[in-house]
XYZ file of C-alpha atoms in Angstrom:
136
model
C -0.349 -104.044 -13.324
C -2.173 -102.547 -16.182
C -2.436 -98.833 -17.166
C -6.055 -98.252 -15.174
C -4.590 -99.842 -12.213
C -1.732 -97.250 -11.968
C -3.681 -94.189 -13.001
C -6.269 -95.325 -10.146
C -3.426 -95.992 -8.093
C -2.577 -92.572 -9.059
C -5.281 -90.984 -8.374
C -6.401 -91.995 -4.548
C -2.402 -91.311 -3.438
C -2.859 -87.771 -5.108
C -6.078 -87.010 -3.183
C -5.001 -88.503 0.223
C -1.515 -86.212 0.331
C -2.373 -83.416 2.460
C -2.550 -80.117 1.307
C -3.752 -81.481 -2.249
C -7.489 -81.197 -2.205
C -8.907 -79.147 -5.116
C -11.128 -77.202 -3.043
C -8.361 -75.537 -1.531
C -6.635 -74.190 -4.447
C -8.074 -70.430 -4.540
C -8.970 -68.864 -7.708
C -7.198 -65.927 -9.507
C -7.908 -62.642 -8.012
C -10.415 -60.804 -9.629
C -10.358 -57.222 -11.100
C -11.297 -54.802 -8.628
C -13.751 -52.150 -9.799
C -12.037 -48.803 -10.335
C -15.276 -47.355 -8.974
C -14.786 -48.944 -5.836
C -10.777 -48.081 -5.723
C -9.963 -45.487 -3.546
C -7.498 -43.091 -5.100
C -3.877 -44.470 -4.031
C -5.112 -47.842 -4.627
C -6.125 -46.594 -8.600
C -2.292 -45.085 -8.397
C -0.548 -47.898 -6.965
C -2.854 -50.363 -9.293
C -1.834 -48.118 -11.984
C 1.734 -48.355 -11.660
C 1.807 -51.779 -11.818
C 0.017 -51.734 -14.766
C 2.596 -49.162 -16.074
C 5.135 -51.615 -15.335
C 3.877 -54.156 -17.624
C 3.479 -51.972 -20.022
C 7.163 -51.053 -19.681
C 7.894 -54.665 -20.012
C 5.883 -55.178 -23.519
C 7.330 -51.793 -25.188
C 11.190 -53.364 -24.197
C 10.282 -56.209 -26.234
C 8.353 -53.905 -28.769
C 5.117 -55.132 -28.496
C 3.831 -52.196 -28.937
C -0.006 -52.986 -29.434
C -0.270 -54.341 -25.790
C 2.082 -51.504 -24.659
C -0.381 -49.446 -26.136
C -3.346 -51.172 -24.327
C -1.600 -50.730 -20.699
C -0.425 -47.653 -20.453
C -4.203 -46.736 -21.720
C -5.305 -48.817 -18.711
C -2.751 -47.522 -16.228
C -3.672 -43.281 -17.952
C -7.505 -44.071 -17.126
C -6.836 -45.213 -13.501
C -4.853 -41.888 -12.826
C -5.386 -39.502 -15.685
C -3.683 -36.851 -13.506
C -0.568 -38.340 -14.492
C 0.732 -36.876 -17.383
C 3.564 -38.844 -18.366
C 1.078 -41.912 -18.864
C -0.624 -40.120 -21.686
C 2.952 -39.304 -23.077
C 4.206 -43.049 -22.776
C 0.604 -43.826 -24.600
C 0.802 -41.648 -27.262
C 4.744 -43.016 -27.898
C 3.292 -46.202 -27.717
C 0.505 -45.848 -30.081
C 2.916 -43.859 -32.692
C 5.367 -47.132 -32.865
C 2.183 -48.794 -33.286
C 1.276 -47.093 -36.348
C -1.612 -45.730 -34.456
C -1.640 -42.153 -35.395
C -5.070 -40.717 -34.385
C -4.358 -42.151 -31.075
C -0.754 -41.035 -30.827
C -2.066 -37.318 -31.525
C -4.646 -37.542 -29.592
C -2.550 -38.559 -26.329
C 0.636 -36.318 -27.463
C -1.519 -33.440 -27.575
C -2.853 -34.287 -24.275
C 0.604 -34.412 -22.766
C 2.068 -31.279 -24.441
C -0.752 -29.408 -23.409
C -0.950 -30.252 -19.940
C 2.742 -31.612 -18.950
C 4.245 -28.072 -18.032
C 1.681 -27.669 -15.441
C 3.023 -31.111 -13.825
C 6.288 -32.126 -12.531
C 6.740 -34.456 -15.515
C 9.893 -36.813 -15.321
C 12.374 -35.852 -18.390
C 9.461 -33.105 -19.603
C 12.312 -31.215 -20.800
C 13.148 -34.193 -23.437
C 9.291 -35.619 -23.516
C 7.559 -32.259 -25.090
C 9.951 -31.667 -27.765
C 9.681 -35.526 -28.963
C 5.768 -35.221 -28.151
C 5.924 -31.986 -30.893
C 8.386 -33.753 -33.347
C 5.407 -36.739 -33.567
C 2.699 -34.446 -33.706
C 4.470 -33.154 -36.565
C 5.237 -35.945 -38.442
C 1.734 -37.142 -37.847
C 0.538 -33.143 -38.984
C 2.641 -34.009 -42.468
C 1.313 -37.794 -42.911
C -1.929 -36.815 -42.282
């Protein structure tokens, strides 16, 4: 049997096996519109963002750790802590303007929240900021 033969072969048992046919496979889900999201579904879409970001700063990828938890902050900017985990984010990034920018954010509006580990967050948040005060 040559190699057409078997590929043809191939080919008509793959699309006679039921539960094969192409049309059925469905595509990826797309991106819901956050303007359409009501607002539990922009928090619960949000944490799950939050956990990948989680997942990339463990392995230190900080750029799209950075990129996340900016995605998961903008679907619940309410949230606190996401600015904070931003900011950390961008600052192992090397991206200072943005690590200000969210730090500042956080320390200025985390006391008013019931921020996990606020106690520890603001003084790192401060330490940053200055750092990033003296590097300019």
């Amino acid at each position: 049997m040559n190699r057409i033969s078997q590929i043809s072969i191939s080919l008509v048992l793959s699309l006679s096996l039921p539960g094969i046919a192409l049309a059925e496979v469905p595509p990826p889900p797309a991106a819901q519109d956050p303007a359409t999201m009501t607002e539990e579904q922009k928090l619960q879409r949000a944490k799950e963002i939050y956990f990948e970001a989680e997942d990339m700063a463990s392995q230190e990828k900080w750029n799209e750790a950075v990129a996340l938890y900016d995605q998961a902050y903008h679907l619940a900017p309410g949230k606190h802590g996401f600015a904070y985990k931003v900011g950390i984010a961008a600052w192992n990034a090397g991206m200072c303007p943005k690590a200000d920018q969210y730090l500042k954010h956080f320390v200025k509006y985390a006391d008013s929240e019931k921020a996990k580990n606020k106690e520890e967050r603001i003084p790192e948040a401060k330490r940053i900021l200055g750092e990033i005060a003296v590097q300019g």
